[in-house]
Tab-separated table of C-alpha atoms in Angstrom:
chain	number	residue	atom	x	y	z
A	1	UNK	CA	68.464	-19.351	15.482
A	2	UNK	CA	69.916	-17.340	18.223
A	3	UNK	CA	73.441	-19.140	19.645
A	4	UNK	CA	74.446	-18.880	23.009
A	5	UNK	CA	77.346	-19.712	25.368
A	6	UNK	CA	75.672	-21.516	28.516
A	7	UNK	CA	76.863	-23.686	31.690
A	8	UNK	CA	73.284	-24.527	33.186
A	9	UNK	CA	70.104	-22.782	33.980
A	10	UNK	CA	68.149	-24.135	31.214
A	11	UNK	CA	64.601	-25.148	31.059
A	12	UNK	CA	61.931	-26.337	28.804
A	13	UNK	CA	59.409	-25.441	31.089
A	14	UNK	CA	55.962	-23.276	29.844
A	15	UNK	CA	52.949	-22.694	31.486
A	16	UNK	CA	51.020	-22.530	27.776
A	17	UNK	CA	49.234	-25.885	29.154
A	18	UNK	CA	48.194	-23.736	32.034
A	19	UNK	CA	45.455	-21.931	30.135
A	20	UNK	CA	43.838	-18.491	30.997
A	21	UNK	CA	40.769	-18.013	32.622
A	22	UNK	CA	38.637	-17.292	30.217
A	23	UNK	CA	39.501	-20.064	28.191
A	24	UNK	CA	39.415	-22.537	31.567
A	25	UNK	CA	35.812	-20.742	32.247
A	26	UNK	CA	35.055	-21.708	28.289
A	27	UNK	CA	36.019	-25.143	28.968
A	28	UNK	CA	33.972	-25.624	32.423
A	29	UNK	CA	30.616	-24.358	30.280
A	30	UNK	CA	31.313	-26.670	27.359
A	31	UNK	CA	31.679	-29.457	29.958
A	32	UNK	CA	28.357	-28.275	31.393
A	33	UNK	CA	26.460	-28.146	28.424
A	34	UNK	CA	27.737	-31.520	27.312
A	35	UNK	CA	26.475	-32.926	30.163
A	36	UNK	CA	23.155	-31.146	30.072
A	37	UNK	CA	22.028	-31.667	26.555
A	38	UNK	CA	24.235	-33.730	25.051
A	39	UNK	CA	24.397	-34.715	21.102
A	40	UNK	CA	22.510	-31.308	20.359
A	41	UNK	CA	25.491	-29.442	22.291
A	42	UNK	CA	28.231	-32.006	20.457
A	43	UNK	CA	26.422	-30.747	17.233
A	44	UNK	CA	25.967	-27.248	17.987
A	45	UNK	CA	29.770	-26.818	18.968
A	46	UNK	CA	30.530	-28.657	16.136
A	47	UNK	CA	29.311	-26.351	13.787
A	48	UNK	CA	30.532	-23.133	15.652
A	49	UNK	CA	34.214	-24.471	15.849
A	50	UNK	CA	34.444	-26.754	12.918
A	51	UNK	CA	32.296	-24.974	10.479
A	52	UNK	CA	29.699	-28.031	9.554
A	53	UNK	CA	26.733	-28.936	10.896
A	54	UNK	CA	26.270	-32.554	10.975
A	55	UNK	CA	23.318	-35.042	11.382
A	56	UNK	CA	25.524	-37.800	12.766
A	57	UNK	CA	28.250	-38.073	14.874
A	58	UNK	CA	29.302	-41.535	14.040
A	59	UNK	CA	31.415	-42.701	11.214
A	60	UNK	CA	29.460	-45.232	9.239
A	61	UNK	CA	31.136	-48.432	7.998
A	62	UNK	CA	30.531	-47.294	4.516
A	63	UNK	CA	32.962	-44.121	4.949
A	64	UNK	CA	35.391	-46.277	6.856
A	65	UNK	CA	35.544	-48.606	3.482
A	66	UNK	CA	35.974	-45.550	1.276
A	67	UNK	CA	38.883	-43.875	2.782
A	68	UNK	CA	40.472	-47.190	3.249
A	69	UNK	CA	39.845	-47.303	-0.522
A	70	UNK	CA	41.540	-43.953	-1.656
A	71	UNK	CA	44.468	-45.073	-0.215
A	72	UNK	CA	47.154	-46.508	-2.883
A	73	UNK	CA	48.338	-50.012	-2.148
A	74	UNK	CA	51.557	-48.935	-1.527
A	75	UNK	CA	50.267	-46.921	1.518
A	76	UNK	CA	48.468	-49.270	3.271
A	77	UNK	CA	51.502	-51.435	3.056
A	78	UNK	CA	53.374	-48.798	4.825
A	79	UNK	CA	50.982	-48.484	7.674
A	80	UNK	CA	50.700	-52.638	7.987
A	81	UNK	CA	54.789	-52.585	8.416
A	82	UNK	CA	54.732	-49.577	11.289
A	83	UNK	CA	51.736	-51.138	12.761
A	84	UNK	CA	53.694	-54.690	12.952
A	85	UNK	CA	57.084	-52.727	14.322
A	86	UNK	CA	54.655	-51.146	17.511
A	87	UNK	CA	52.884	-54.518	17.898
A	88	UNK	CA	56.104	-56.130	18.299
A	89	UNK	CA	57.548	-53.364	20.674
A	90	UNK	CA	54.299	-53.341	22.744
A	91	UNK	CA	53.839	-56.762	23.382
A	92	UNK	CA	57.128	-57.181	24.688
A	93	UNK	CA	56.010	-54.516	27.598
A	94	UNK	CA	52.506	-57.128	28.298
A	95	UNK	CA	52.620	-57.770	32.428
A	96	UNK	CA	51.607	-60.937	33.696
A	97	UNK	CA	49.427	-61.466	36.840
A	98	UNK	CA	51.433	-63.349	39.326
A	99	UNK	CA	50.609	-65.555	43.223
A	100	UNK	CA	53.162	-66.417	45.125
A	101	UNK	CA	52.463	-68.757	48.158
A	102	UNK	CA	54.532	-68.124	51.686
A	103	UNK	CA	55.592	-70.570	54.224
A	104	UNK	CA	52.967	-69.937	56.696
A	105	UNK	CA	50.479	-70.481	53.627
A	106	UNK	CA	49.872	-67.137	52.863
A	107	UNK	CA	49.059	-65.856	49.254
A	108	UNK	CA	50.418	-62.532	48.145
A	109	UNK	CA	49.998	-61.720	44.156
A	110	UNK	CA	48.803	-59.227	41.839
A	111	UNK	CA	46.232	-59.460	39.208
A	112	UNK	CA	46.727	-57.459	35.918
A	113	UNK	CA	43.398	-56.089	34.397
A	114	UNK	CA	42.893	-54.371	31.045
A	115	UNK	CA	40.674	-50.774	31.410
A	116	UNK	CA	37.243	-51.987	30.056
A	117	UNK	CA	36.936	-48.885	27.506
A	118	UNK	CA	39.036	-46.102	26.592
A	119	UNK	CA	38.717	-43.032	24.844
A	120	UNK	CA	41.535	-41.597	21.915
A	121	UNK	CA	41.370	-38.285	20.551
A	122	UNK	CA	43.310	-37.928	17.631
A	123	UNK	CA	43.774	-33.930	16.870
A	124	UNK	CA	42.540	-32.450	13.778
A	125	UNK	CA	43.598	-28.598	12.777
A	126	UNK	CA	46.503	-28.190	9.827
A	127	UNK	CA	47.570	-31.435	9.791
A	128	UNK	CA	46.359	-35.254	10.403
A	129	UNK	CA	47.755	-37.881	12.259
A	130	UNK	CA	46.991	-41.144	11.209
A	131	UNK	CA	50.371	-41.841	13.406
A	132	UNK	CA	48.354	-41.050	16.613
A	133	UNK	CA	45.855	-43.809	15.582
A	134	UNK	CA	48.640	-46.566	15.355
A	135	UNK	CA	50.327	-45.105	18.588
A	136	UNK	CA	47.331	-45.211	20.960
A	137	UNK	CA	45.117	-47.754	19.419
A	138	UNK	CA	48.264	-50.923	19.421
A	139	UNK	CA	48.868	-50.301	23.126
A	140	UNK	CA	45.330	-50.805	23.743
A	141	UNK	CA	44.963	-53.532	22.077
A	142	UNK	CA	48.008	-55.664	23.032
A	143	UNK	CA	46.483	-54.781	26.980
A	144	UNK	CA	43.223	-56.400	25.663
A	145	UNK	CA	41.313	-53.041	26.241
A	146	UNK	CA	38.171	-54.432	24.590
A	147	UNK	CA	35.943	-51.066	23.701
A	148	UNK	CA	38.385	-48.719	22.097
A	149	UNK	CA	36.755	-45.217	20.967
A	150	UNK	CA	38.476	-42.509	18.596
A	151	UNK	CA	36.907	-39.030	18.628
A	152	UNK	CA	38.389	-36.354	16.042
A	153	UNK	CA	37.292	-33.139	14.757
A	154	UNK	CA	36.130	-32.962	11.262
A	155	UNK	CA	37.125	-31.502	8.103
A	156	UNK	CA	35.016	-28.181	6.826
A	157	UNK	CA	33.105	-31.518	4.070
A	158	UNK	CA	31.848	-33.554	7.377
A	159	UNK	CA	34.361	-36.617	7.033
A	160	UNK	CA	37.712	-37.453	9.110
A	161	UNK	CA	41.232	-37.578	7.270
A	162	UNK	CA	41.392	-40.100	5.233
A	163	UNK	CA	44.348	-41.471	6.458
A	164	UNK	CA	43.301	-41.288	10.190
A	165	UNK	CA	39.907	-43.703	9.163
A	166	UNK	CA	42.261	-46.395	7.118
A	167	UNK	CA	44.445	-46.599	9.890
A	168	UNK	CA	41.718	-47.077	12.432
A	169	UNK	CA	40.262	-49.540	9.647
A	170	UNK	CA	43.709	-51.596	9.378
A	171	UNK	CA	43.200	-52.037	13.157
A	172	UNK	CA	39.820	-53.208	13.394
A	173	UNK	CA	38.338	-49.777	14.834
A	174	UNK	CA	34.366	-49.427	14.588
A	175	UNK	CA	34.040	-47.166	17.046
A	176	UNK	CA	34.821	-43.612	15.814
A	177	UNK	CA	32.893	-40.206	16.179
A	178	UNK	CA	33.509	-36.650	14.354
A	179	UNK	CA	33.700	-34.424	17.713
A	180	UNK	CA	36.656	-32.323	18.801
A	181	UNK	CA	37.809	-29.890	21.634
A	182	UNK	CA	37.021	-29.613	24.862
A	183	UNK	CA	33.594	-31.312	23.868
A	184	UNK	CA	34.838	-34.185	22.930
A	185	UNK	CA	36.848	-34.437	26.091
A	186	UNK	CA	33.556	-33.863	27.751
A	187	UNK	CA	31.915	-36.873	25.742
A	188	UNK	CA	34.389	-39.240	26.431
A	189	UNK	CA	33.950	-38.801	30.174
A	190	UNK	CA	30.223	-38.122	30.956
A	191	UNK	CA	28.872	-39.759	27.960
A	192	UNK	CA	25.680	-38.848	25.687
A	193	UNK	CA	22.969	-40.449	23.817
A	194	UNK	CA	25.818	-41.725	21.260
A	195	UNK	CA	28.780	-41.691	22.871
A	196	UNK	CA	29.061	-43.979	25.786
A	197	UNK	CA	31.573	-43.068	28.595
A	198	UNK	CA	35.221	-44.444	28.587
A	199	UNK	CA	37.420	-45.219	31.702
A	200	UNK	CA	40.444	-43.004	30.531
A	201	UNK	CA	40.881	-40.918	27.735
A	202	UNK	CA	44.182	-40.688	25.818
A	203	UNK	CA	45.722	-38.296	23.044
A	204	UNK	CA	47.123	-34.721	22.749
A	205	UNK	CA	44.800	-31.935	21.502
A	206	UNK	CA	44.624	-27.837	21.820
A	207	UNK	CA	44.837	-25.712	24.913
A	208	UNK	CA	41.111	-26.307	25.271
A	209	UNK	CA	41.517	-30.177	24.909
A	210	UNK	CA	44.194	-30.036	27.594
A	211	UNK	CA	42.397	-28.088	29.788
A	212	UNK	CA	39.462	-30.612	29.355
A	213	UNK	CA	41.593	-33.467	29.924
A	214	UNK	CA	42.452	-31.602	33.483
A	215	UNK	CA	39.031	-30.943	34.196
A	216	UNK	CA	37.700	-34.424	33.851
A	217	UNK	CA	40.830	-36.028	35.451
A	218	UNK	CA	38.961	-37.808	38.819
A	219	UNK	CA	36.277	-38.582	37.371
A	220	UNK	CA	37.865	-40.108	34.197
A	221	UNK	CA	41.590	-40.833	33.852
A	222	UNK	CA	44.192	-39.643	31.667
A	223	UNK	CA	47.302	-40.257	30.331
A	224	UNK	CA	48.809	-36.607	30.378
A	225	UNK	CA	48.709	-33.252	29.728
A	226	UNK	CA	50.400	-32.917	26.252
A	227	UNK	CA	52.688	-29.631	25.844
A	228	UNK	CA	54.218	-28.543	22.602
A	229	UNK	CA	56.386	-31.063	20.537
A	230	UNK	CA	60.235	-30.659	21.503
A	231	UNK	CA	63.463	-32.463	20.089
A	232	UNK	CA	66.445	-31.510	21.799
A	233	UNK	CA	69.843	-32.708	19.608
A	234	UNK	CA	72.837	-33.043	21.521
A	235	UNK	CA	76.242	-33.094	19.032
A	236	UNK	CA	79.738	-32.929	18.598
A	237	UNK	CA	82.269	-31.398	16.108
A	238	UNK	CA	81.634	-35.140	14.070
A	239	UNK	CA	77.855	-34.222	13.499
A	240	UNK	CA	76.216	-33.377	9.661
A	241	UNK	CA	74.943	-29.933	10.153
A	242	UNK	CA	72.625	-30.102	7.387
A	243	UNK	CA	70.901	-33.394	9.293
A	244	UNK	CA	70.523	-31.539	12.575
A	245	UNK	CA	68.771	-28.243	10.883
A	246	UNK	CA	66.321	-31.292	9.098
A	247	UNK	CA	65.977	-32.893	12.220
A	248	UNK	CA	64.876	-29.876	14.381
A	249	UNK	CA	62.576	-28.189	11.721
A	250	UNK	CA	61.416	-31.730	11.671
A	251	UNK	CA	59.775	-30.641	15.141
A	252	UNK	CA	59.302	-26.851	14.492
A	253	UNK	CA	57.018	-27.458	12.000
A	254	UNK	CA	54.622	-29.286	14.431
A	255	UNK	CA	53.401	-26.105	16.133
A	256	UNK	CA	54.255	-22.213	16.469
A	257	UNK	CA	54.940	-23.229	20.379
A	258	UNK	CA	56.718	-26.396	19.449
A	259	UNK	CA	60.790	-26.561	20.368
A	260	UNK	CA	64.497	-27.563	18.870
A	261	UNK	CA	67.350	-26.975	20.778
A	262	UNK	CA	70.882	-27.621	19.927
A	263	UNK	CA	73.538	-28.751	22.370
A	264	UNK	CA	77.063	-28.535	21.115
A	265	UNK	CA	80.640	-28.231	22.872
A	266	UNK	CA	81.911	-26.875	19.238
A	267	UNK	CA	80.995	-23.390	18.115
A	268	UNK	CA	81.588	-24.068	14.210
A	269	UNK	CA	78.919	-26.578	14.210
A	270	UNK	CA	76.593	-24.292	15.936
A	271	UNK	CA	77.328	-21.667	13.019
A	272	UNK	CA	76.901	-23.988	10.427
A	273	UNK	CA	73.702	-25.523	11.979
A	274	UNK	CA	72.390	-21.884	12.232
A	275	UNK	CA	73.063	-21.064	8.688
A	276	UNK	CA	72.012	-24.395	7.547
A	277	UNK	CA	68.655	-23.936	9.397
A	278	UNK	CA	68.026	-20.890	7.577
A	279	UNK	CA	68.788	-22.404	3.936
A	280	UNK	CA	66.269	-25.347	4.639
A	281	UNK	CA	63.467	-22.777	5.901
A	282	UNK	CA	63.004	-21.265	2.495
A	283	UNK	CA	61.758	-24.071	0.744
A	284	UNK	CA	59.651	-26.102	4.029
A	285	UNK	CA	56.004	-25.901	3.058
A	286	UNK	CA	55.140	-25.303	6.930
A	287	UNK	CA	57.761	-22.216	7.044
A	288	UNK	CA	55.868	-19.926	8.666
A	289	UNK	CA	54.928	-22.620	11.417
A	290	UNK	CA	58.602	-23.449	11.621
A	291	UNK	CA	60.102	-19.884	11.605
A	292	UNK	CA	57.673	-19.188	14.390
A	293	UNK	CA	58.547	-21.913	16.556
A	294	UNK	CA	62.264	-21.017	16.065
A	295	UNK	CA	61.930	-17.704	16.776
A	296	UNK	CA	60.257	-18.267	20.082
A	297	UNK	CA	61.352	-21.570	21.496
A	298	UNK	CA	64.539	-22.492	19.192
A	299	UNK	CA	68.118	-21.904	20.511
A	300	UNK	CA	71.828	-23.121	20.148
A	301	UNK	CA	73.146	-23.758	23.503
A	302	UNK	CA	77.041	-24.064	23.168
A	303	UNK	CA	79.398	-25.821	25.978
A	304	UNK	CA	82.415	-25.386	26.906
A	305	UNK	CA	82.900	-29.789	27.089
A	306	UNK	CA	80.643	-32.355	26.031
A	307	UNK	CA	80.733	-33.383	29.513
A	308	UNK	CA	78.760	-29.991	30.434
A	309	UNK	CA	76.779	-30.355	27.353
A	310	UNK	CA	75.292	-33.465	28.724
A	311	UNK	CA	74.543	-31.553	32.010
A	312	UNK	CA	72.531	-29.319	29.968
A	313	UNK	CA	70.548	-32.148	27.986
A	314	UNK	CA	69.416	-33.776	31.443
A	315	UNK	CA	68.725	-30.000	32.636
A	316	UNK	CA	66.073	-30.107	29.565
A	317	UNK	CA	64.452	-33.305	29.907
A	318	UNK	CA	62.638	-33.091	26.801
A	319	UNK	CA	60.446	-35.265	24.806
A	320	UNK	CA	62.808	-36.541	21.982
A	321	UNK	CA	66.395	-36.288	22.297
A	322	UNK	CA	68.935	-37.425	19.130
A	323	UNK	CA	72.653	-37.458	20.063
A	324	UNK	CA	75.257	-37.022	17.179
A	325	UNK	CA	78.379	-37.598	19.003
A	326	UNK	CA	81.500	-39.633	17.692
A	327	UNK	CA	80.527	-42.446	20.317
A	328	UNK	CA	76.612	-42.117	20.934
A	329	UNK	CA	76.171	-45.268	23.025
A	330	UNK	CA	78.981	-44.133	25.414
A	331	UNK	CA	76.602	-42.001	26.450
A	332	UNK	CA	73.362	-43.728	27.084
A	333	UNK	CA	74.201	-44.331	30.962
A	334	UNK	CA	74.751	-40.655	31.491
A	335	UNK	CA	72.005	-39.381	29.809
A	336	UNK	CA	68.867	-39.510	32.487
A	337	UNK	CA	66.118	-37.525	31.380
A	338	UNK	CA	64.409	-38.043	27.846
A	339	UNK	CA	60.889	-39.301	26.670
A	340	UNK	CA	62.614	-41.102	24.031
A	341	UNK	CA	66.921	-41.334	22.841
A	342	UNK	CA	67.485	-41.224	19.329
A	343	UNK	CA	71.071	-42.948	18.920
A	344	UNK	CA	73.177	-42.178	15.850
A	345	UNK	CA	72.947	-39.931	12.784
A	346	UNK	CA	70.839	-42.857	11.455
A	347	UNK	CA	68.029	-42.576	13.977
A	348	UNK	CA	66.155	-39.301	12.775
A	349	UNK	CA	63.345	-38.924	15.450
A	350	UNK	CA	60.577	-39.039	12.386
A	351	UNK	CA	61.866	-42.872	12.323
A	352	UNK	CA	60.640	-42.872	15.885
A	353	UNK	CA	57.309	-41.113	15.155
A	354	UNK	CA	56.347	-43.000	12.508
A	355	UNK	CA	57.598	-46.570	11.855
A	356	UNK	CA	60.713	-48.005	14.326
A	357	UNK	CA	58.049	-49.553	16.976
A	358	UNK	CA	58.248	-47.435	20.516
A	359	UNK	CA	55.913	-44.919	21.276
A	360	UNK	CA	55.948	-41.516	20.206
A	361	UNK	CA	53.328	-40.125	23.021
A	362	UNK	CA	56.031	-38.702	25.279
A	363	UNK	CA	56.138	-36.856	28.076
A	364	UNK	CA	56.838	-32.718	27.611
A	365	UNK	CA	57.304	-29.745	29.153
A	366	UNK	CA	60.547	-31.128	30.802
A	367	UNK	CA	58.188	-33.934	32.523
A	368	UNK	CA	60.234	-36.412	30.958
A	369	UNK	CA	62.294	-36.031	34.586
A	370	UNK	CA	59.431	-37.934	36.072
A	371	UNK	CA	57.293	-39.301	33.392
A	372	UNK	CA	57.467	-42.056	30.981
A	373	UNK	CA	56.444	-42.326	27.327
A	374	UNK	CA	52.720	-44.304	26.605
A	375	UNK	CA	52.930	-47.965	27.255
A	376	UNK	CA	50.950	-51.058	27.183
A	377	UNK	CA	51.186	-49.833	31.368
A	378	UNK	CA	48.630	-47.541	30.778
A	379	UNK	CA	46.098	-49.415	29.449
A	380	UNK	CA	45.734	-52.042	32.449
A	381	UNK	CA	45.000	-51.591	36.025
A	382	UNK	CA	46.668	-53.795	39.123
A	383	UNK	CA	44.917	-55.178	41.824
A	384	UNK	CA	46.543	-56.638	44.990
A	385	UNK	CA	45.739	-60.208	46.049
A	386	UNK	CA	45.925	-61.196	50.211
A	387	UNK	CA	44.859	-64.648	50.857
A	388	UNK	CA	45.690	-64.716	54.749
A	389	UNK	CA	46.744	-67.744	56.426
A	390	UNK	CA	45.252	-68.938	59.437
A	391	UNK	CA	48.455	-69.363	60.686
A	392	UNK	CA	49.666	-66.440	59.371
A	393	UNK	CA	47.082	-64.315	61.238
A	394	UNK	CA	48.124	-66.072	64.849
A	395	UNK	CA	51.740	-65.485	64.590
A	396	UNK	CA	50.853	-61.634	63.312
A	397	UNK	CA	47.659	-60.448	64.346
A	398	UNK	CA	48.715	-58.873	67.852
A	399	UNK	CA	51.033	-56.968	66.010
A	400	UNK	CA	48.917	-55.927	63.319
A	401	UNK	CA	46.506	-54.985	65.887
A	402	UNK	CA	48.715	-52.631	67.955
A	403	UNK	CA	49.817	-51.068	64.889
A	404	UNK	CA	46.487	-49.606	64.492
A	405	UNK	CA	45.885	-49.233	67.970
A	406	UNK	CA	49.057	-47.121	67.165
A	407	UNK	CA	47.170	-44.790	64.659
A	408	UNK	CA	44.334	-44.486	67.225
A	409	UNK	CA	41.847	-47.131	64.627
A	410	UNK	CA	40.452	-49.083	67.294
A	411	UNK	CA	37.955	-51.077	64.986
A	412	UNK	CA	40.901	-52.077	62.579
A	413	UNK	CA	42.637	-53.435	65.994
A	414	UNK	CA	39.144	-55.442	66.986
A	415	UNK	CA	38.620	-56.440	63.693
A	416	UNK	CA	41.734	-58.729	63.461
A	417	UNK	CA	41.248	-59.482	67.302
A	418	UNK	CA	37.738	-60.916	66.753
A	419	UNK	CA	39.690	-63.591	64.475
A	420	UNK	CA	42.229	-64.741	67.092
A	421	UNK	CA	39.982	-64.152	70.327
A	422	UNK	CA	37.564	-66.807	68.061
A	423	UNK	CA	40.359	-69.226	67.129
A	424	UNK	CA	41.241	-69.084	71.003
A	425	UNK	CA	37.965	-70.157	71.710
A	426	UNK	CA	37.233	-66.797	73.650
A	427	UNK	CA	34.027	-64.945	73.159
């Protein structure tokens, strides 16, 4: 991993998510031809991208049962304990509707709403993520999101991974179609003569996914657009070198874009992180993804203080931090930007990922300086409630009414007028 000496001017920022044209004007007439013949297009992509052609789109019960099956006992009691951790975590972020009555009589409140149907896509490609399933499916249903659709590519045999249909299965999941890509994306929003149409459609994917995802954003909503994984590890001279180089291959063997950045006020640890990095590359089974990722989007950023080094962390803003430091809560009010903080050389960000209870759909892309992680939030709509007082309206209306008047609205002015002109007994 290349080391180098900075103050500032750092950045996570890529436009990857950004697409090019052709592959935006690939997406547009995949949309289009979703929406124009739909199952036979699902089908016919299908079979050019995933390599089998398929009579149904819908996973039966009966394969749902049998890849619960294959899985060893021990397994499934793995994916019951995470799945307990995130329901706990989640339903500790549930809103409440609330009213609250004024003086004057008025009622002001807000009513909390769960979406009526949503839409996961859980990504397919060189690896499977029964994770995502747990993730996106818990939130939903702690909101009380009552329709809850996965869509997922395929293997080259016709089925989904194993371990992506027991996980839906532990949850209760019926509702689960072999699609992927940008078609799938299309699906979820305009619907076909299988898939019904969801309100908002949730889960990373490909550049053509993403680009989907912005394409059908108005229509549909989304959660984000999902960048390349990133872990950014901010340490002192205290830190475990060899735990570092684990934990950021841990995120370089995601993706060939992915990114793991070191941030260290002591030079010897960078070394030894460097060298270790290289020792534990020989024998990952995803080395090639890895050594990719770390030769295009890996670095060792060294400080001259910690102080600076923390500078350069909120600078990133990126999707999983860990901080290694002799005192790593001492830091957690200075530390500002980060999808999620990893405290401790105890809190590997796999524990995060996979079992601890928070979610690991996280902002990326150095969004995490305006964006939060996936929550039980986004999953429920809020509507305002206004129950005006009579009395209310007479002590405020004339104001309310040049206030418009104001913003040249004449009707809105008239409109409250009409009230108070009647209550006056005026015609």
């Amino acid at each position: 991993m290349k080391i180098e000496r900075v103050r500032g001017g750092v950045s996570l920022r890529r436009t990857i998510e950004s697409g090019t044209e052709e592959q935006r004007r690939a997406v547009l007439d995949i949309i289009a031809a979703v929406r124009a013949r739909g199952d036979a297009a699902l089908k016919e992509y299908t079979e050019r991208f995933d390599g089998v052609r398929l009579d149904s789109l819908k996973v039966t019960e009966e394969e749902m049962k049998r890849a619960h099956a294959s899985m060893s006992a021990e397994m499934l009691e793995i994916i019951r304990e995470a799945a307990a951790n995130i329901r706990d975590y989640h339903e500790r972020q549930k809103r409440q509707s609330w009213l609250m009555t004024k003086e004057d009589g008025t009622i002001l409140g807000q009513k909390v709403t769960p979406l009526d149907a949503v839409g996961l896509y859980v990504p397919g490609g060189t690896a499977a993520y029964p994770s995502s399933v747990l993730m996106n499916v818990i939130p939903a249903q702690v909101a009380g999101v009552k329709r809850i659709v996965i869509t997922s590519p395929p293997n080259k045999d016709g089925t989904l991974p194993a371990g992506v249909l027991a996980a839906a299965y532990e949850l209760g999941v019926t509702e689960l179609y072999k699609v992927g890509g940008a078609q799938a994306i299309a699906a979820l929003a305009y619907g076909t003569e299988t898939i019904r149409p969801v309100d908002k459609i949730f889960g990373p994917g490909n550049i053509y996914v993403a680009l989907a995802k912005r394409e059908v954003f108005g229509h549909v909503a989304i959660d984000m657009i999902a960048g390349p994984s990133e872990i950014v590890v901010l340490a002192d001279e205290t830190a475990h070198a060899d735990e570092i180089a684990a934990d950021l291959l841990s995120q370089a063997e995601h993706d060939v874009r992915a990114s793991a950045i070191l941030v260290t006020p002591s030079m010897k640890l960078a070394l030894a992180v460097a060298s270790e990095v290289e020792r534990q590359l020989e024998t990952l089974p995803r080395r090639d993804i890895a050594q990719a990722a770390l030769e295009s989007y890996g670095a060792i950023y060294v400080t001259e203080t910690l102080e600076e080094a923390v500078d350069v962390v909120n600078e990133l803003a990126p999707e999983h931090l860990e901080v290694m430091t002799a005192e790593p809560m001492e830091l957690l009010g200075r530390l500002r930007h980060a999808g999620a903080m990893f405290f401790g050389r105890f809190s590997s960000e796999p524990v995060g990922d996979y079992f601890a209870g928070p979610n690991h759909v996280l902002p990326t892309n150095g969004t995490a300086r305006f964006s939060s992680g996936l929550s039980v939030d986004e999953f429920v709509k809020k509507s305002s409630v206004i129950v005006y007082s009579e009395a209310a309206l007479k002590q405020h209306g004339e104001k309310i009414a040049a206030f418009a008047r104001l913003e040249g609205l004449e009707a809105h002015a008239r409109a409250v007028e009409a009230r108070l002109k009647k209550e006056r007994g005026e015609r």
